XYZ file of C-alpha atoms in Angstrom:
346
model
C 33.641 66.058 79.568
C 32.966 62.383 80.582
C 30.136 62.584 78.350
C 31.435 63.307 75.416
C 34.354 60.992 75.777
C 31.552 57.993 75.768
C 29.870 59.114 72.934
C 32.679 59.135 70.870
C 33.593 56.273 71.792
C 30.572 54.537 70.716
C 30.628 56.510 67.556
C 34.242 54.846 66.881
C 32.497 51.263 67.321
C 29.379 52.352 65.927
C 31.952 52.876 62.745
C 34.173 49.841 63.101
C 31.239 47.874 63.180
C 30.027 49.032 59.979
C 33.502 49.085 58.369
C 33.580 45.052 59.252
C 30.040 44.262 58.080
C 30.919 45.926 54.737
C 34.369 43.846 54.776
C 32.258 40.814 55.337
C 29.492 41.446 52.822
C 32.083 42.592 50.053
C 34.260 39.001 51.303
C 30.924 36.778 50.948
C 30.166 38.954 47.408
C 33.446 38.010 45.938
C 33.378 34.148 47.209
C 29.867 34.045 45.427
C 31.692 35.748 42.281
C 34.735 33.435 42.238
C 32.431 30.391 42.428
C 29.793 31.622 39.400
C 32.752 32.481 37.709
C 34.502 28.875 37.804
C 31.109 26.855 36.992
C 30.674 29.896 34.136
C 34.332 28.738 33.044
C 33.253 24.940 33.371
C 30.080 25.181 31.646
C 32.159 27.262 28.497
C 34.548 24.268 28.294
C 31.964 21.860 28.753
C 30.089 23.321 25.677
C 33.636 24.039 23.730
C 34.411 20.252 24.233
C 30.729 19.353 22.694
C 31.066 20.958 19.859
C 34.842 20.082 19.059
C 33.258 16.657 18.970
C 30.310 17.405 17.328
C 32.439 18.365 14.491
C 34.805 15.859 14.689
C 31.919 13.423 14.315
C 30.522 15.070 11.492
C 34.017 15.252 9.258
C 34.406 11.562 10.318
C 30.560 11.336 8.493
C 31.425 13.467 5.403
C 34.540 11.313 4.879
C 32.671 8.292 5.144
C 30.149 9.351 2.659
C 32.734 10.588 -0.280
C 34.343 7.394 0.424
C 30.975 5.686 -0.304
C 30.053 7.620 -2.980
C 33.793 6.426 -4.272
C 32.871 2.878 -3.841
C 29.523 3.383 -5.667
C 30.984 5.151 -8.686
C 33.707 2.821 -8.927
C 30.952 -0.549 -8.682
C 29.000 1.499 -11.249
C 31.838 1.250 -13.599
C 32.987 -1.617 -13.050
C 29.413 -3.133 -13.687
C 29.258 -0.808 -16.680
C 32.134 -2.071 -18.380
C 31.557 -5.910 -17.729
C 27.627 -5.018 -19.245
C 28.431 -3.196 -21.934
C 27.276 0.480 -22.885
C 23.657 1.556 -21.694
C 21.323 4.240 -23.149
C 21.913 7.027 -20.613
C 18.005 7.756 -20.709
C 17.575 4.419 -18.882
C 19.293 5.080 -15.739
C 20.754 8.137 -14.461
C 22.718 6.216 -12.154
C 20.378 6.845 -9.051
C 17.830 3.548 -9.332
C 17.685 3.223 -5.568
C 16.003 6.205 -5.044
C 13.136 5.439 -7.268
C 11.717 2.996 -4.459
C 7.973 4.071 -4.261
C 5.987 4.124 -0.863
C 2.621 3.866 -1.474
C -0.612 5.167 0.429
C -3.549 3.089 1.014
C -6.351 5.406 -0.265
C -9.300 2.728 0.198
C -10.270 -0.692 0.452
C -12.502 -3.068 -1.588
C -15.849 -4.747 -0.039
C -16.390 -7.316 -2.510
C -18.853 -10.551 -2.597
C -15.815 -12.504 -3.586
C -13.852 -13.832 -0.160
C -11.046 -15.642 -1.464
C -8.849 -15.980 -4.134
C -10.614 -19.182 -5.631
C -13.943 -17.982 -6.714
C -12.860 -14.516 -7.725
C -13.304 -14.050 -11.210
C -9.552 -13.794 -13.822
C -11.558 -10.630 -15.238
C -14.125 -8.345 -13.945
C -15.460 -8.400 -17.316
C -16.434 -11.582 -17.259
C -18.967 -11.518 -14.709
C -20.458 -7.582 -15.085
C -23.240 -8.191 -12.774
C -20.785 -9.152 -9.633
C -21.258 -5.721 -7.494
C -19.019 -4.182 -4.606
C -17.844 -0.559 -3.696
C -14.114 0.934 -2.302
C -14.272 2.562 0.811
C -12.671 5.599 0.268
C -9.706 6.595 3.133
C -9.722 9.937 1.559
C -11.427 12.967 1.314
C -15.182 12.783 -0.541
C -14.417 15.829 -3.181
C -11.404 14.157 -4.645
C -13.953 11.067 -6.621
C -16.321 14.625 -7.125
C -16.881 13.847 -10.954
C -15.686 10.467 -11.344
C -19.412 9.710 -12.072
C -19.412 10.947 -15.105
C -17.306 8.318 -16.413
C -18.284 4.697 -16.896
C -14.971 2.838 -16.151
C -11.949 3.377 -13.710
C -8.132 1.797 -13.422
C -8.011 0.590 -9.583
C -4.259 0.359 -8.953
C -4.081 -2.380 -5.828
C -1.883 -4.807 -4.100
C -2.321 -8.248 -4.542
C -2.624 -8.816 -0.417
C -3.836 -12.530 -0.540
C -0.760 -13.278 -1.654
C 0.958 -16.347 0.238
C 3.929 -16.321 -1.712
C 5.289 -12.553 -1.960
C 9.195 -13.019 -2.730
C 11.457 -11.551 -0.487
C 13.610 -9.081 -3.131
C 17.347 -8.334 -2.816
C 19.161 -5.833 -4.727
C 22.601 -5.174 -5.806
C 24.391 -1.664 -5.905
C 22.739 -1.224 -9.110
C 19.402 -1.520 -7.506
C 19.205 -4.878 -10.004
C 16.985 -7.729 -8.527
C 19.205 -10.316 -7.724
C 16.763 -13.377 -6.106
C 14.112 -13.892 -8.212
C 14.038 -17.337 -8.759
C 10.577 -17.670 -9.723
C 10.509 -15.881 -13.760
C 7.953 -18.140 -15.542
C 4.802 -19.486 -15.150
C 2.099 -21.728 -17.149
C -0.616 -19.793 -17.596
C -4.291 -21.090 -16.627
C -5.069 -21.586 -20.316
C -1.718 -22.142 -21.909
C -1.804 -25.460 -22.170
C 1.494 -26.399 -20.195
C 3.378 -23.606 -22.217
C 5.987 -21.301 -20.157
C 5.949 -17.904 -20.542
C 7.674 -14.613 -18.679
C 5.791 -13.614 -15.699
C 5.596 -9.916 -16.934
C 3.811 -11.448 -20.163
C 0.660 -12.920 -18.326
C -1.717 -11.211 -15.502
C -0.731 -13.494 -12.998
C -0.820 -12.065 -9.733
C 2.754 -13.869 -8.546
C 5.175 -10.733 -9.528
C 7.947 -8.722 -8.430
C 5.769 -6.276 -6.922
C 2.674 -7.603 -5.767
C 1.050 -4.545 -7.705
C -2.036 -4.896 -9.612
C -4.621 -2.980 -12.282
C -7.966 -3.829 -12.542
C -10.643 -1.990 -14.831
C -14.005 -1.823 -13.121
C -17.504 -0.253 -14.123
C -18.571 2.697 -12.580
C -22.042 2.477 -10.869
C -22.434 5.261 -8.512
C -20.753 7.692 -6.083
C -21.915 8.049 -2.482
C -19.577 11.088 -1.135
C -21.633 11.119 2.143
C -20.740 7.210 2.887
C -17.443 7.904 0.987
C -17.693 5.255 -1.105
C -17.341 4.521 -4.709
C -19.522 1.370 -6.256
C -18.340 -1.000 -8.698
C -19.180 -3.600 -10.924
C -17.927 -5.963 -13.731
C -14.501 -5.847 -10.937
C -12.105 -9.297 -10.006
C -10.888 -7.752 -6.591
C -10.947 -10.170 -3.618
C -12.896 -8.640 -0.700
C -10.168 -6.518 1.182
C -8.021 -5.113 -1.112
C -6.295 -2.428 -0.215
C -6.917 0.421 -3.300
C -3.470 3.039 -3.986
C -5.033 4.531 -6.857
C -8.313 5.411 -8.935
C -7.833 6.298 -12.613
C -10.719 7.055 -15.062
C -10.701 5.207 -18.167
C -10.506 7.728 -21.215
C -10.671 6.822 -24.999
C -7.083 6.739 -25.985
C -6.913 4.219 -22.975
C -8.469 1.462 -25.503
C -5.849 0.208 -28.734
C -6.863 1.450 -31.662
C -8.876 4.039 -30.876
C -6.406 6.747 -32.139
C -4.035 4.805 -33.821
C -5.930 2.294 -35.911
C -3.662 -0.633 -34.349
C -5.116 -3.236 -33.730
C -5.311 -5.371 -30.348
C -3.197 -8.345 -30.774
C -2.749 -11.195 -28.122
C -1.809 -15.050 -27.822
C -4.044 -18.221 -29.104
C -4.081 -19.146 -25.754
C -5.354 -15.904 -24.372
C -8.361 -15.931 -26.980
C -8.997 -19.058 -26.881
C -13.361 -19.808 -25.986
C -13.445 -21.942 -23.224
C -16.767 -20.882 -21.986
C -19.547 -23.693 -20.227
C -22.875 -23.406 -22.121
C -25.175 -24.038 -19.268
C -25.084 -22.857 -15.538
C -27.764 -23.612 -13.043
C -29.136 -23.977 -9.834
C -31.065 -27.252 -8.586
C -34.505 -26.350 -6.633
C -33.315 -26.794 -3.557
C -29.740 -24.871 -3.847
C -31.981 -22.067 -5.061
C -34.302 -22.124 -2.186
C -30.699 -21.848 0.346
C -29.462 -19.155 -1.022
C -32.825 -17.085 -1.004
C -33.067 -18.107 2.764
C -29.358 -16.682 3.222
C -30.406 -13.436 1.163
C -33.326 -13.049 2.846
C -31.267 -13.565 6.365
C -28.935 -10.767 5.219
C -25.808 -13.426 5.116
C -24.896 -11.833 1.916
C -25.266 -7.930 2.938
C -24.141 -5.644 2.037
C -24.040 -6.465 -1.278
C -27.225 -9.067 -2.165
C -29.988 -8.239 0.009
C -33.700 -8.513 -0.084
C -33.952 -4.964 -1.010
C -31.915 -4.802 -4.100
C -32.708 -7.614 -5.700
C -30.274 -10.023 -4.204
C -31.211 -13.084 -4.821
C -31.404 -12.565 -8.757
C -27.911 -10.432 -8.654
C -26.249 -13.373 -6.536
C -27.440 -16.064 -9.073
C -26.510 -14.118 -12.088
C -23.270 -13.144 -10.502
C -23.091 -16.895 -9.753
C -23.707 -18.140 -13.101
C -21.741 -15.322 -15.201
C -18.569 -16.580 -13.180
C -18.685 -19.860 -13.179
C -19.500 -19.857 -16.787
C -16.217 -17.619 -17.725
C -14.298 -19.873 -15.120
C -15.099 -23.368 -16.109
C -12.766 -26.263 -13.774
C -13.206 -29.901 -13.797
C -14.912 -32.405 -11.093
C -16.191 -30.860 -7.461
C -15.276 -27.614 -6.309
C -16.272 -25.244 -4.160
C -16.558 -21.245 -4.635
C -17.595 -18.182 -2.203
C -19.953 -15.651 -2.437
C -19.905 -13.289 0.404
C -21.303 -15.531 3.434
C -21.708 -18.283 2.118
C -20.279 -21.843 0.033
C -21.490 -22.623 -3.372
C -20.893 -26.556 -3.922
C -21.195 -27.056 -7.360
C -20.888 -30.744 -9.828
C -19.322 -30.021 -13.075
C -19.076 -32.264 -16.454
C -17.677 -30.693 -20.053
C -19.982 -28.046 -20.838
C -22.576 -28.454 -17.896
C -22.659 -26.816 -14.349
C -25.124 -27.190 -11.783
C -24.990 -25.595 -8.191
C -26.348 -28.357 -5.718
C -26.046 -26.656 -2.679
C -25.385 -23.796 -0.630
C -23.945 -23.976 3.007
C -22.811 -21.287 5.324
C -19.765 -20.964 5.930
């Protein structure tokens, strides 16, 4: 009878025992609950206050932009009535967005190494030779070969001088004080900048036409001749020439230009003394002038004809000096004569 008494009684506290662990497990359970549940409540308001502001800022940025828009529509006008009427074809009231961003697709290697010495037309000196490094993929010049010219679009990057534009709401230049220029052969006559090929312009873009003399698609490079690019320039575009490129040739209009633009002005003799010759074969045999003159394409003779071709297109007055590749030409000049009388390196 004792017996059993004790066992139930440790059956009761086996029971209570159990009863209070639950209690304490399903306490701890809920305390873990409540607190999950607040930061889940926290994190919901955190997130609910983002976004109310996230919208708020971005009605505050629609307003601002129809109010802009406003402004621009109402300059427009305005500028439109104190103008006059415009052909609508001329603007469609966007000009801003025209701004172009250009790729560099290549750069020139050229003999020519400054902007003095460099000829005012590749035409004038055809035998002055040179190739673009290509920044692009070989098959896109695949067939340019077959034609004998090219357009090279470039940027005039020698430039000291490059203006520093400003714009109105129109998109109107505003601060170009500089808008005409002599030209070289214009005998102290003014004329529009846009009406000579003066590389001092509003954009500091230039188009050359060069001969084609070969592709090399493994060195990814394009060579040139008959070209007045200074050694560097960086190349946006590569057009070939076709025959409806040349006036005339379709419509039967002739090619008209200024007296001062045809005007001969040509040396009749260029040469080199003895001993200026004998430099320069030293410096082509020395590889001062490689790429592009060497001792195994002829260099010496292409230098001296590219030489003589330029300075006898470009004719100055006194002393002056001019660079080919590695080297200084000095060179004495009188009327219709001019003589190279030495070559230094530079």
């Amino acid at each position: 009878m004792k017996s059993a008494n004790s066992n139930a009684s440790i059956t009761s506290s086996a029971a209570a025992l159990v009863i209070a662990t639950a209690a304490s497990v399903l306490f701890t359970a809920s305390i873990i609950f409540s607190r999950r549940h607040r930061d889940v409540l926290a994190r919901l308001a955190e997130l609910e206050e983002t976004r109310a502001a996230e919208r708020k800022g971005r009605i505050r940025a629609e307003m601002k932009l129809r109010t802009q828009l406003k402004n621009d529509t109402t300059c427009n006008e305005l500028q439109s009535s104190i103008e006059g009427p415009k052909d609508a074809r001329a603007d469609d009231g966007s000009i801003l967005k025209h701004n172009l961003q250009l790729h560099c697709i290549g750069t020139v290697v050229s003999p020519y190494t400054k902007r003095m010495g460099t000829p005012r037309q590749g035409a004038l000196v055809p035998s002055g030779r040179g190739y673009i490094q290509l920044r692009i993929p070989p098959e896109c010049v695949e067939g340019l070969e077959l034609y004998s010219h090219a357009w090279v679009l470039f940027t005039f990057h020698a430039n000291t001088d490059t203006p520093s534009l400003k714009t109105n709401s129109n998109g109107e230049i505003m601060n170009l004080t500089k808008t005409k220029i002599r030209p070289p052969r214009g005998d102290g006559i003014k004329v529009g900048m846009l009406a000579t090929r003066s590389p001092h312009r509003p954009n500091n873009i230039g188009l050359s036409l060069v001969q084609i003399v070969k592709v090399d698609k493994k060195k990814k490079q394009l060579h040139i001749a008959a070209f007045d690019l200074v050694n560097g320039t960086p190349v946006y575009d590569i057009k070939p020439v076709v025959p409806w490129d040349v006036p005339g040739h379709h419509d039967k209009v002739p090619l008209s230009v200024p007296s001062w633009v045809s005007q001969d002005d040509a040396l009749q003799t260029v040469k080199f003394t003895p001993l200026a010759k004998e430099a320069l074969e030293k410096h082509v045999r020395n590889g001062k002038l490689s790429p592009l003159y060497t001792s195994k394409n002829d260099g010496l003779k292409g230098s001296i004809n590219t030489t003589e071709q330029f300075y006898t297109a470009s004719p100055g007055s006194g002393q002056c000096a001019g660079f080919l590749d590695g080297v200084s030409l000095l060179q004495m000049q009188d009327l219709r004569r001019f003589e190279t009388i030495g070559i230094a390196e530079r």
